[in-house]
Short mmCIF file of C-alpha atoms in Angstrom, two decimals:
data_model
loop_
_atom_site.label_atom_id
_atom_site.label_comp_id
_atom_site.label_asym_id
_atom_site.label_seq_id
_atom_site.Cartn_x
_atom_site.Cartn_y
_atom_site.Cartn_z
CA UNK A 15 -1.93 0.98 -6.96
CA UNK A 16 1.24 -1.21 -6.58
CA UNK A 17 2.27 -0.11 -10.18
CA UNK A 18 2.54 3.29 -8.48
CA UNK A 19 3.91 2.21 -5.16
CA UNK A 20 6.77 0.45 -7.23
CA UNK A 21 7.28 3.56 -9.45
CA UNK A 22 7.15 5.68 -5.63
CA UNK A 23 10.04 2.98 -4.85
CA UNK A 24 12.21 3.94 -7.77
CA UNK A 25 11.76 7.97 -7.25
CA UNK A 26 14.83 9.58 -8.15
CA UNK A 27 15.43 13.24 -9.50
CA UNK A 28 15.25 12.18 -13.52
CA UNK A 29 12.28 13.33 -15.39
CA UNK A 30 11.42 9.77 -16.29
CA UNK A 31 10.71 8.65 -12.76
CA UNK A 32 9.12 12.03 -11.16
CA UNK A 33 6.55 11.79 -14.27
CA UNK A 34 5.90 7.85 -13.78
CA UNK A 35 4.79 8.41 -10.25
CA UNK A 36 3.09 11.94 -11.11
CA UNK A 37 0.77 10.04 -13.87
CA UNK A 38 0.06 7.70 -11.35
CA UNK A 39 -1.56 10.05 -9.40
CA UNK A 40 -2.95 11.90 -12.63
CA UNK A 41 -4.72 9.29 -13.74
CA UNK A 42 -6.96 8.70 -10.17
CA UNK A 43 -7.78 12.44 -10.48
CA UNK A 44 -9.09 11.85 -13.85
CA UNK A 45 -10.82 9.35 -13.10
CA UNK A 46 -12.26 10.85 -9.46
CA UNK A 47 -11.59 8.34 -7.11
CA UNK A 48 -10.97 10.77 -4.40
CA UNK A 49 -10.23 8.05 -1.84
CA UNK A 50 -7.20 6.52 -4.66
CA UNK A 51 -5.96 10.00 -4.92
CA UNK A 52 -5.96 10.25 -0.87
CA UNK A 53 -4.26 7.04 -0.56
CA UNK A 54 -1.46 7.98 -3.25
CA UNK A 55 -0.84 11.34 -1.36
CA UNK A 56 -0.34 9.57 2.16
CA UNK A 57 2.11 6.84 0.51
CA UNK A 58 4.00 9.80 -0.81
CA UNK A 59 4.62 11.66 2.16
CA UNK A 60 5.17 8.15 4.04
CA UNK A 61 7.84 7.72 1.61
CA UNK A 62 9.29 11.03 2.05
CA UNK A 63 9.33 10.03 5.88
CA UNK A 64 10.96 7.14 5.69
CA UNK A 65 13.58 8.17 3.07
CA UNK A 66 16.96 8.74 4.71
CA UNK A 67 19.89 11.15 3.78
CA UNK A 68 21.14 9.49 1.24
CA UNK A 69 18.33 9.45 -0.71
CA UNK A 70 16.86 12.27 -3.40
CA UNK A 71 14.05 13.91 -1.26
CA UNK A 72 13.62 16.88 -3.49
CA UNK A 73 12.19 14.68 -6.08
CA UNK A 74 9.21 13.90 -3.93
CA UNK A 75 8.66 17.68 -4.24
CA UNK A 76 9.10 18.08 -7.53
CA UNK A 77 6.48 15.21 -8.22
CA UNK A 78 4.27 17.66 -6.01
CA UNK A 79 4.81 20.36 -8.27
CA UNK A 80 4.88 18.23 -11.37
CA UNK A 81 0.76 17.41 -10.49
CA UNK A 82 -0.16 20.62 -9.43
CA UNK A 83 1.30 22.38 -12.16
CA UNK A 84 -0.89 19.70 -14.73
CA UNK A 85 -3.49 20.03 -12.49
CA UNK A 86 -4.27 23.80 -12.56
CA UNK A 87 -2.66 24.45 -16.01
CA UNK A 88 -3.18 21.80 -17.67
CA UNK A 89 -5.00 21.95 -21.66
CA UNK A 90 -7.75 19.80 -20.37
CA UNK A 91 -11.00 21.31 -18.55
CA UNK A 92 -12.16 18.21 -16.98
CA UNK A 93 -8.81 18.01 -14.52
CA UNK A 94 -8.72 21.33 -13.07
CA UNK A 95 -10.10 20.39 -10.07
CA UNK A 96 -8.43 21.50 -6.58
CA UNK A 97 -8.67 17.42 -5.72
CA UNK A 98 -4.73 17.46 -5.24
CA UNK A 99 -4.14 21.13 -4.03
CA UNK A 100 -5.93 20.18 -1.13
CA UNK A 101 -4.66 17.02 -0.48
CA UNK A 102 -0.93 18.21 -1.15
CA UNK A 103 -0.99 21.44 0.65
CA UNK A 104 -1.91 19.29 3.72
CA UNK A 105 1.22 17.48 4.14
CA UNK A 106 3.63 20.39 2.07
CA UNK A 107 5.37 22.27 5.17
CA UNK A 108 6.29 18.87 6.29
CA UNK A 109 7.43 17.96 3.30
CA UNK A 110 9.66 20.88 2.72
CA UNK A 111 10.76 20.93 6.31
CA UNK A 112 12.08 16.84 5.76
CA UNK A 113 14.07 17.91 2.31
CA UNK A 114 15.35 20.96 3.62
CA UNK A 115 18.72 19.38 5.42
CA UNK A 116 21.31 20.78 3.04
CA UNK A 117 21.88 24.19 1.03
CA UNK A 118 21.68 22.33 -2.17
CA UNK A 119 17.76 20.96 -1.26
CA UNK A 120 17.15 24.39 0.47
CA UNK A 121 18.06 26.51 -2.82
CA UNK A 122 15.85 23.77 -4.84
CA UNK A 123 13.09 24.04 -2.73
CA UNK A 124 13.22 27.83 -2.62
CA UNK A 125 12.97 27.59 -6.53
CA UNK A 126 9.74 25.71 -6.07
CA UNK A 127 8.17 28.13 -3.34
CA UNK A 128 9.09 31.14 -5.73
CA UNK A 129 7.83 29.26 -8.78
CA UNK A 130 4.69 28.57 -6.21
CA UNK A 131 4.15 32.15 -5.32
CA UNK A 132 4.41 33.78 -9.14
CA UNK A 133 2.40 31.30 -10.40
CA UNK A 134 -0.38 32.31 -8.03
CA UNK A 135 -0.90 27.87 -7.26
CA UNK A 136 -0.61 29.38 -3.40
CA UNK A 137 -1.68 32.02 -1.38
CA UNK A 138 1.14 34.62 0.10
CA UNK A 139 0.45 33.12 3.74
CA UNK A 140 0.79 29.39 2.80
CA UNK A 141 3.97 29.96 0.87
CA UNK A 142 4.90 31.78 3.76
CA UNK A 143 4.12 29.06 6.06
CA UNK A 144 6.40 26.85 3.99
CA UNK A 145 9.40 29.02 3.52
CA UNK A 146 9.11 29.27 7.09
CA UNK A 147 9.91 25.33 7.17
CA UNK A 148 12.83 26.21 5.15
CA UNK A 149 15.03 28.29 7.78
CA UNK A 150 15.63 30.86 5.08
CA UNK A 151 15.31 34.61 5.43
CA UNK A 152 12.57 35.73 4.54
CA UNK A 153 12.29 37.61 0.94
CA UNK A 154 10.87 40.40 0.01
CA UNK A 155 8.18 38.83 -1.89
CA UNK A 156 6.30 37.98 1.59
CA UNK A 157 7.49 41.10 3.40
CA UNK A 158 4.14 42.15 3.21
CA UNK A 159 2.54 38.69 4.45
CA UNK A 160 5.01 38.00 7.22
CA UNK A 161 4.26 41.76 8.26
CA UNK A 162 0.56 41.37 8.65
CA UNK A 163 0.52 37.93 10.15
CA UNK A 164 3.50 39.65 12.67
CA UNK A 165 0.17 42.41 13.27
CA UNK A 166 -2.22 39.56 13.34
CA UNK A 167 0.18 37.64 16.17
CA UNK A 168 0.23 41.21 17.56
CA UNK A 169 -3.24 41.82 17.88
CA UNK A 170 -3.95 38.62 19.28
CA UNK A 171 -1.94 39.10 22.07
CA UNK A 172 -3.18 42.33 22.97
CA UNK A 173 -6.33 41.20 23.03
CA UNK A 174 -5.89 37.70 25.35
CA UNK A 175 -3.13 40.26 27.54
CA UNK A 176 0.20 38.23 27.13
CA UNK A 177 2.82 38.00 25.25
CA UNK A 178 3.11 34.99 24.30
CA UNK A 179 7.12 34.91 23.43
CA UNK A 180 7.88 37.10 26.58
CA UNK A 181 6.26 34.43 29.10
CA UNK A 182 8.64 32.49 31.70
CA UNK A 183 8.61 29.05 30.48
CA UNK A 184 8.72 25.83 33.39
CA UNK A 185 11.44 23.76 33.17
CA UNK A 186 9.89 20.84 31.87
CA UNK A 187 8.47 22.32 28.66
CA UNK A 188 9.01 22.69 25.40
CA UNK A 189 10.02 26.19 24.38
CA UNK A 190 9.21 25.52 20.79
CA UNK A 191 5.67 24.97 21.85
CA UNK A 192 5.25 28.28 23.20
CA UNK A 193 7.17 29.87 19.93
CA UNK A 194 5.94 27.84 17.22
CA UNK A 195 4.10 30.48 15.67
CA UNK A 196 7.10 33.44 16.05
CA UNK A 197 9.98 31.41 15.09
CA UNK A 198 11.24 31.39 11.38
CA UNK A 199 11.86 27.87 10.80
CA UNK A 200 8.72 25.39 12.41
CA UNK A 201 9.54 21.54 14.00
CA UNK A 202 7.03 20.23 12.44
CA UNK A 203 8.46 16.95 10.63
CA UNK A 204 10.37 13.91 11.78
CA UNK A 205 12.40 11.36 9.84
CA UNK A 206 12.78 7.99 9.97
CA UNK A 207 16.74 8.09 9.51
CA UNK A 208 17.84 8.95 13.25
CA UNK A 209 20.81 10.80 12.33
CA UNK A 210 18.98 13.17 10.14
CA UNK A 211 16.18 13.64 13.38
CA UNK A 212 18.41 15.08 15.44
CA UNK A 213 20.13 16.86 12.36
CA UNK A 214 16.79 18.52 11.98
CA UNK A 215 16.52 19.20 15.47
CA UNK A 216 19.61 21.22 15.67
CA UNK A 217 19.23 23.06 12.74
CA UNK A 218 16.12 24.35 14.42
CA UNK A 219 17.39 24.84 17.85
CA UNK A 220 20.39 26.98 16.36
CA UNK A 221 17.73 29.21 14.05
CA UNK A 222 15.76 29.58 17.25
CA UNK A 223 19.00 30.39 18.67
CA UNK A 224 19.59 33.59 16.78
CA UNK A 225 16.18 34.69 15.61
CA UNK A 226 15.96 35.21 20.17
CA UNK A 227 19.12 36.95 20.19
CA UNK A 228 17.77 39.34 16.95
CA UNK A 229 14.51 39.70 18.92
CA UNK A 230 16.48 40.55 22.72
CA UNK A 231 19.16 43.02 20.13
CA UNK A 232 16.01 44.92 18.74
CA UNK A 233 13.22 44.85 21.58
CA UNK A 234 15.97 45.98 24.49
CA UNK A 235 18.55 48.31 22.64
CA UNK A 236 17.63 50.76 25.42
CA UNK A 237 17.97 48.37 28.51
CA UNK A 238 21.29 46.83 26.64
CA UNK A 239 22.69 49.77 25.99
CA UNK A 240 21.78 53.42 27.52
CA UNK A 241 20.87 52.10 30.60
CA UNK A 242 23.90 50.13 31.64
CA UNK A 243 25.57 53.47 30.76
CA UNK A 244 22.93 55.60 32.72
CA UNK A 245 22.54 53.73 35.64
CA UNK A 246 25.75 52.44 37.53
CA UNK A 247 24.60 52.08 40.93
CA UNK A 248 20.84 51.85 42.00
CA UNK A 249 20.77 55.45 43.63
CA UNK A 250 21.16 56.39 39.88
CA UNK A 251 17.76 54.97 39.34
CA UNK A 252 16.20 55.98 41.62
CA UNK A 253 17.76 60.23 41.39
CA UNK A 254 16.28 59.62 37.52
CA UNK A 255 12.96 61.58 37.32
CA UNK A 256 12.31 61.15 34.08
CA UNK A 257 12.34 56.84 33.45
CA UNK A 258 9.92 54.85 35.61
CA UNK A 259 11.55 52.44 37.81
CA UNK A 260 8.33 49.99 37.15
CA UNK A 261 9.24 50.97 33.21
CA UNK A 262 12.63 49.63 33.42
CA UNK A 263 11.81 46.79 35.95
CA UNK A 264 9.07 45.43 33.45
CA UNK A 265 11.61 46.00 30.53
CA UNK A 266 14.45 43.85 32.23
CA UNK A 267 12.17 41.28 33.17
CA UNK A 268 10.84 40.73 29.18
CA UNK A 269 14.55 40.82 29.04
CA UNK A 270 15.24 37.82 30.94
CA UNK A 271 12.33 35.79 30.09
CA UNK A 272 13.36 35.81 26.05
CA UNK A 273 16.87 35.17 27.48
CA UNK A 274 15.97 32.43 29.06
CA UNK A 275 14.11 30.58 26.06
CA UNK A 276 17.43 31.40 23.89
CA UNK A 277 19.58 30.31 26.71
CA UNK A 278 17.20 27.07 27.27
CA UNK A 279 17.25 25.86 23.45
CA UNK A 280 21.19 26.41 23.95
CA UNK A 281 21.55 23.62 26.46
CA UNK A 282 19.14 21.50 24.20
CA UNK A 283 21.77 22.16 21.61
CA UNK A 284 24.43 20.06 23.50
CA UNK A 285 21.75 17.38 24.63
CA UNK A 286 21.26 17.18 20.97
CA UNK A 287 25.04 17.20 20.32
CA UNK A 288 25.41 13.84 22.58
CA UNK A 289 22.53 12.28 20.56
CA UNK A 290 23.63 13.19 17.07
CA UNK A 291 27.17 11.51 18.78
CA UNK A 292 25.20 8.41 19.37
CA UNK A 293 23.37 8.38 16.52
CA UNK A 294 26.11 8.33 14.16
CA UNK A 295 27.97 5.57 16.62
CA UNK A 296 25.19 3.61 16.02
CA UNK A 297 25.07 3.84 12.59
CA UNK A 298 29.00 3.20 11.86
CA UNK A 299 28.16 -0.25 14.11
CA UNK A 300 25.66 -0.76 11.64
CA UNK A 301 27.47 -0.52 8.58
CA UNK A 302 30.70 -2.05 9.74
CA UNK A 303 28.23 -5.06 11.02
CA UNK A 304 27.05 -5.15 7.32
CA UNK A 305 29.99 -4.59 5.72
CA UNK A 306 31.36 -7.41 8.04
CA UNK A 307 28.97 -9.90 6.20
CA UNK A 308 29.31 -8.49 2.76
CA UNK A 309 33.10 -9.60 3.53
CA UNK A 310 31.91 -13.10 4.87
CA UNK A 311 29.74 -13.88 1.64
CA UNK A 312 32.85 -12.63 -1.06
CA UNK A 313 34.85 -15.27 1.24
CA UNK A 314 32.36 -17.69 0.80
CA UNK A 315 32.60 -16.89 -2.94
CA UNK A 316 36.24 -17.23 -2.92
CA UNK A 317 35.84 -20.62 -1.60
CA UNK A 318 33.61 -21.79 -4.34
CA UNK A 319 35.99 -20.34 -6.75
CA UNK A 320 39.07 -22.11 -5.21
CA UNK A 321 36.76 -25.59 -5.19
CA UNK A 322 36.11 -25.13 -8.77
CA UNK A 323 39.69 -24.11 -9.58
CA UNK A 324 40.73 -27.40 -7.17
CA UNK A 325 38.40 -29.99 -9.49
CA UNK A 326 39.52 -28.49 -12.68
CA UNK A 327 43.50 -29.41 -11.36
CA UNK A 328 42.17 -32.75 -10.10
CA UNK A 329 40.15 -33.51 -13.39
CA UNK A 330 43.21 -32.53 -15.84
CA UNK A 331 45.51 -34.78 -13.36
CA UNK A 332 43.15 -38.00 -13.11
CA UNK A 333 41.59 -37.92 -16.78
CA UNK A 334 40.87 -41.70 -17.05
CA UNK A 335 39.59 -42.22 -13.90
CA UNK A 336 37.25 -38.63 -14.77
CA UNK A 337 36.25 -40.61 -18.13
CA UNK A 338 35.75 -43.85 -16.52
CA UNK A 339 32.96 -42.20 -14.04
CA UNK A 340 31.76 -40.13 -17.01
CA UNK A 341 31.15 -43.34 -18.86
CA UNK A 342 29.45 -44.95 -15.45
CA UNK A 343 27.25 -41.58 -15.29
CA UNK A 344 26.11 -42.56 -18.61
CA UNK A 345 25.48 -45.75 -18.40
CA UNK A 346 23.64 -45.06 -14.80
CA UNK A 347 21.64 -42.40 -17.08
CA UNK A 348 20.25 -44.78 -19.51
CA UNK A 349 19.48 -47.27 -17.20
CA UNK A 350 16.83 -44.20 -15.35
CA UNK A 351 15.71 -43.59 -18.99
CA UNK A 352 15.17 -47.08 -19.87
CA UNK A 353 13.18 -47.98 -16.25
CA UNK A 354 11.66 -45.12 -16.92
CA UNK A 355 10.41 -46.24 -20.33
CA UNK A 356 8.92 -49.70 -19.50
CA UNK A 357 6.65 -47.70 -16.51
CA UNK A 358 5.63 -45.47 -19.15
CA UNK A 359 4.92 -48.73 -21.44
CA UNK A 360 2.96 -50.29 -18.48
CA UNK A 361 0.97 -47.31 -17.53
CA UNK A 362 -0.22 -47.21 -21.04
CA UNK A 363 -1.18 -51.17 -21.05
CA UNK A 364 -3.28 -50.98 -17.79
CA UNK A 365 -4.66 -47.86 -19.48
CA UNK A 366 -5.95 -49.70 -22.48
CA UNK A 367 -6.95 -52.50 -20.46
CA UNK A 368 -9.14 -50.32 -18.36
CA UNK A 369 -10.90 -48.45 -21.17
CA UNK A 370 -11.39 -52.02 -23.21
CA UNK A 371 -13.04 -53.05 -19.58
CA UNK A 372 -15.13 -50.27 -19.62
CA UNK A 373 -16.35 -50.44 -22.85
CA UNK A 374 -17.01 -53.99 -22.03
CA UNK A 375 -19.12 -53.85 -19.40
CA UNK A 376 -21.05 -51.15 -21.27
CA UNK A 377 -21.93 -53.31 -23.76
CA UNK A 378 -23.02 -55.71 -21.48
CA UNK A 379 -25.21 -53.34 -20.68
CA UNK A 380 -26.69 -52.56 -23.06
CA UNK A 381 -27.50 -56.03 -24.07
CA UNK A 382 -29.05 -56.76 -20.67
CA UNK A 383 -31.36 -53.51 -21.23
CA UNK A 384 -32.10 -54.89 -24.67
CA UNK A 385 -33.12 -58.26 -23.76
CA UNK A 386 -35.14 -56.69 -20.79
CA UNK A 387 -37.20 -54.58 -23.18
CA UNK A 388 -37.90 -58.20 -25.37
CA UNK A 389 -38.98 -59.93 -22.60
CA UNK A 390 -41.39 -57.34 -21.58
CA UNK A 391 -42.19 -56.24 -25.44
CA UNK A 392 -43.27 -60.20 -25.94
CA UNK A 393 -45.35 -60.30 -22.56
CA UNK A 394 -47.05 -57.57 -23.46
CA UNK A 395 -47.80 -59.40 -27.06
CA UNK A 396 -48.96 -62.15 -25.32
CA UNK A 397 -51.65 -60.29 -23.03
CA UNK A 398 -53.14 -58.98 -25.94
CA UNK A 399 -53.41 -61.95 -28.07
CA UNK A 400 -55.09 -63.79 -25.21
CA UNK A 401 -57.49 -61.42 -24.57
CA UNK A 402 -59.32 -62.21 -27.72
CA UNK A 403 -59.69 -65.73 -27.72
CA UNK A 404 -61.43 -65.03 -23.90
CA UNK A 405 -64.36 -63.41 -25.99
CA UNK A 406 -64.21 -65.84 -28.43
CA UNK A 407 -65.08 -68.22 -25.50
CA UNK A 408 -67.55 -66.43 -24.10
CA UNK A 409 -69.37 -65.97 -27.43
CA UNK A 410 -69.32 -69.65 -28.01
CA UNK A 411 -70.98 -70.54 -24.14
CA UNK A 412 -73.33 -67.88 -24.84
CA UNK A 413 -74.37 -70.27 -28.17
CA UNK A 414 -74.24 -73.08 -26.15
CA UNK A 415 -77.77 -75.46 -26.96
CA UNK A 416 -79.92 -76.70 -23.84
CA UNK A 417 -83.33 -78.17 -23.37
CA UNK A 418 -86.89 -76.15 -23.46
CA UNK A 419 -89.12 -78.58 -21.52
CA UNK A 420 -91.62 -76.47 -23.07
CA UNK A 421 -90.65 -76.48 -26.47
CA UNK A 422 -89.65 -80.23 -26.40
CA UNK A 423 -86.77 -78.94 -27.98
CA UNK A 424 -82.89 -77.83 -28.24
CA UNK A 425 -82.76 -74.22 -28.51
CA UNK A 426 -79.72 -71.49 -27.79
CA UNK A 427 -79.32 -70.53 -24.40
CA UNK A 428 -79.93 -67.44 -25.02
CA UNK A 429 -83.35 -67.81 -26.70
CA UNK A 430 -83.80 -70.32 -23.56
CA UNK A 431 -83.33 -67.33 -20.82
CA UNK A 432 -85.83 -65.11 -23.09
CA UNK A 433 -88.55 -67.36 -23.30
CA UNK A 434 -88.15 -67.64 -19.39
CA UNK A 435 -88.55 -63.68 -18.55
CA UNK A 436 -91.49 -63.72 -21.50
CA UNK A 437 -93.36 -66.73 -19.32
CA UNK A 438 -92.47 -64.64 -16.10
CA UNK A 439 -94.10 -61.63 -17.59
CA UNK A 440 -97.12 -63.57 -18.57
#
């Protein structure tokens, strides 16, 4: 992911960089993480967002095309999946609305929608939808879509009862919110540059503009025309048998309410005027602040230079006094080197020292384990040699002679104590 958020950062119009970042999001379809491929789509279009004028917004679009065109025609089976259709023809009408701010993007992004709607990647109304975002005319390709959604819009309004783009609209509200869905060219995008916002904003103010005077020139030819030269006075209108009154009342009011939209996004048209004005103040203050430091670090440069420039003069002029500090920066130098030598030396004495300890008091050690297991080896010796002699002992107390008063004799003490249990017995 930041591999392709640093190729999305390097987007230009070359072939090189539109396919780097296309790949990108090639390779999560192939390999169907669906929420990697969601995530790529939404750092596009927050790209696209944030881009300002100066940068190459078409090639965001042709990236768009670049992945659906491998995605639905590619040689592969296995990536012809809609994964990216969907996600890219959620966030496409604002994405051709923010690149379409000069002829030069508009005729590129026509291309596209025309390349969109022969290669069949789109349906008639959603390329429809999107050249709507493009304030073009409309061509005769989608004559026959933009007719039946104008029937659809129709029929929906007969059936609720109003007409939607004939309604009086309050003061306080937005008149593209009530025309969104009649107007050619749709609000539905903002940019991040402010400058190109209001840019945006007047470019669909002024196609609002004249697609209500094209609607009031086509819907009220008769009220424009015949009837101002019919009717002079209102005893005219009311001698005329043949026209309703309530006909031409109703007629004139439709009249004023769509002239009153056109002549409301008029006065938003000089509101937006005063903010473009503002806008474009604000960023001249901004790039005369930043040239204004640009200037301050080049100074700053050309002070360094004209130090360097003054030590060079000052070294050529005092030479011996230059040598004689070079020669103390030596000798300073090998001093350093030569303290730093003998700490070196000493570090490595205490280290031997310490591992000759060590190894001394391991030996010690192991001579104090040794001498332990001796000791106790020789103890141990000891116990067992003594235990036979104890028998020995015992044997010779057990042929110890005593007197038989009976006998009138010596015999063993043994023979002594049987003779005793014998008499007992008897």
């Amino acid at each position: 992911m930041e591999e392709f958020l640093a190729d999305l950062r390097e987007l230009d119009e070359t072939q090189e960089r539109v396919e780097a970042v296309s790949d990108g999001m090639m390779r999560a379809q192939r390999s169907g993480d669906a929420s990697q491929a969601r995530e790529m789509v939404e750092s596009w279009i927050q790209a696209l967002r944030a881009s300002d004028f100066q940068s190459e917004r078409v090639a965001f679009l042709y990236v768009a095309n670049h992945v659906l065109q491998k995605t639905l025609f590619g040689e592969s089976e296995a990536i012809k999946t809609p994964l990216c259709v969907e996600l890219f023809s959620q966030h496409l009408e604002e994405a051709v609305a923010l690149v379409c701010n000069s002829p030069m993007d508009r005729q590129n992004v026509t291309r596209l929608l025309e390349l969109w709607h022969e290669k069949e990647i789109f349906s008639d109304v959603q390329v429809l939808k999107m050249w709507r975002c493009t304030g073009e005319d409309i061509p005769g390709f989608l004559e026959a879509a933009a007719a039946a959604d104008g029937e659809a819009d129709a029929k929906q309004s007969k059936m609720t009862g109003n007409d939607v783009d004939m309604e009086e609209l309050p003061v306080n509200q937005d008149p593209a919110g009530e025309l969104h869905h009649v107007l050619p060219m749709k609000l539905n995008s903002h940019s991040a540059n402010p400058v190109l916002d209001v840019l945006k904003k007047i470019d669909h103010h002024k196609t609002a503009v004249k697609f209500l005077d094209l609607q009031i020139k086509q819907r009220h030819q008769f009220l424009l025309k015949d009837t101002a030269m019919r009717y002079q006075t209102a005893a005219d209108i009311v001698a005329d048998r043949a026209t309703a009154s309530s006909q031409i009342k109703q007629r004139a009011e439709d009249c004023l309410r769509l002239v009153k939209v056109r002549n409301k996004f008029i006065r938003e048209v000089g509101k937006l005027k005063a903010q473009l004005t503002e806008a474009i103040a604000n960023m001249i203050d901004y790039e005369e602040e930043a040239a204004t430091k640009i200037e301050q670090k080049l100074e700053q440069c050309d002070e360094i230079d004209l130090g360097l420039m003054d030590v060079t003069d000052h070294q050529k002029q005092f030479s011996e006094e230059w040598s004689r500090a070079r020669f103390v920066s030596r000798e300073r130098r090998k001093q350093r080197e030569e303290i730093q030598r003998q700490k070196d030396e000493e570090i490595a004495r205490l280290h031997q020292e310490a591992i000759a300890e060590s190894a001394m008091h391991a030996m010690n050690l192991e001579a104090d384990i040794n001498f332990n297991s001796a000791s106790e080896l020789q103890s141990l010796s000891k116990e067992f040699k003594d235990r036979p002699q104890e028998k020995d002992t015992k044997t010779d107390n057990e042929n110890e002679l005593v007197w038989n008063p009976i006998r009138k004799e010596l015999v063993p003490l043994r023979s002594l104590n049987v003779d005793w249990e014998d008499w007992r017995d008897h």
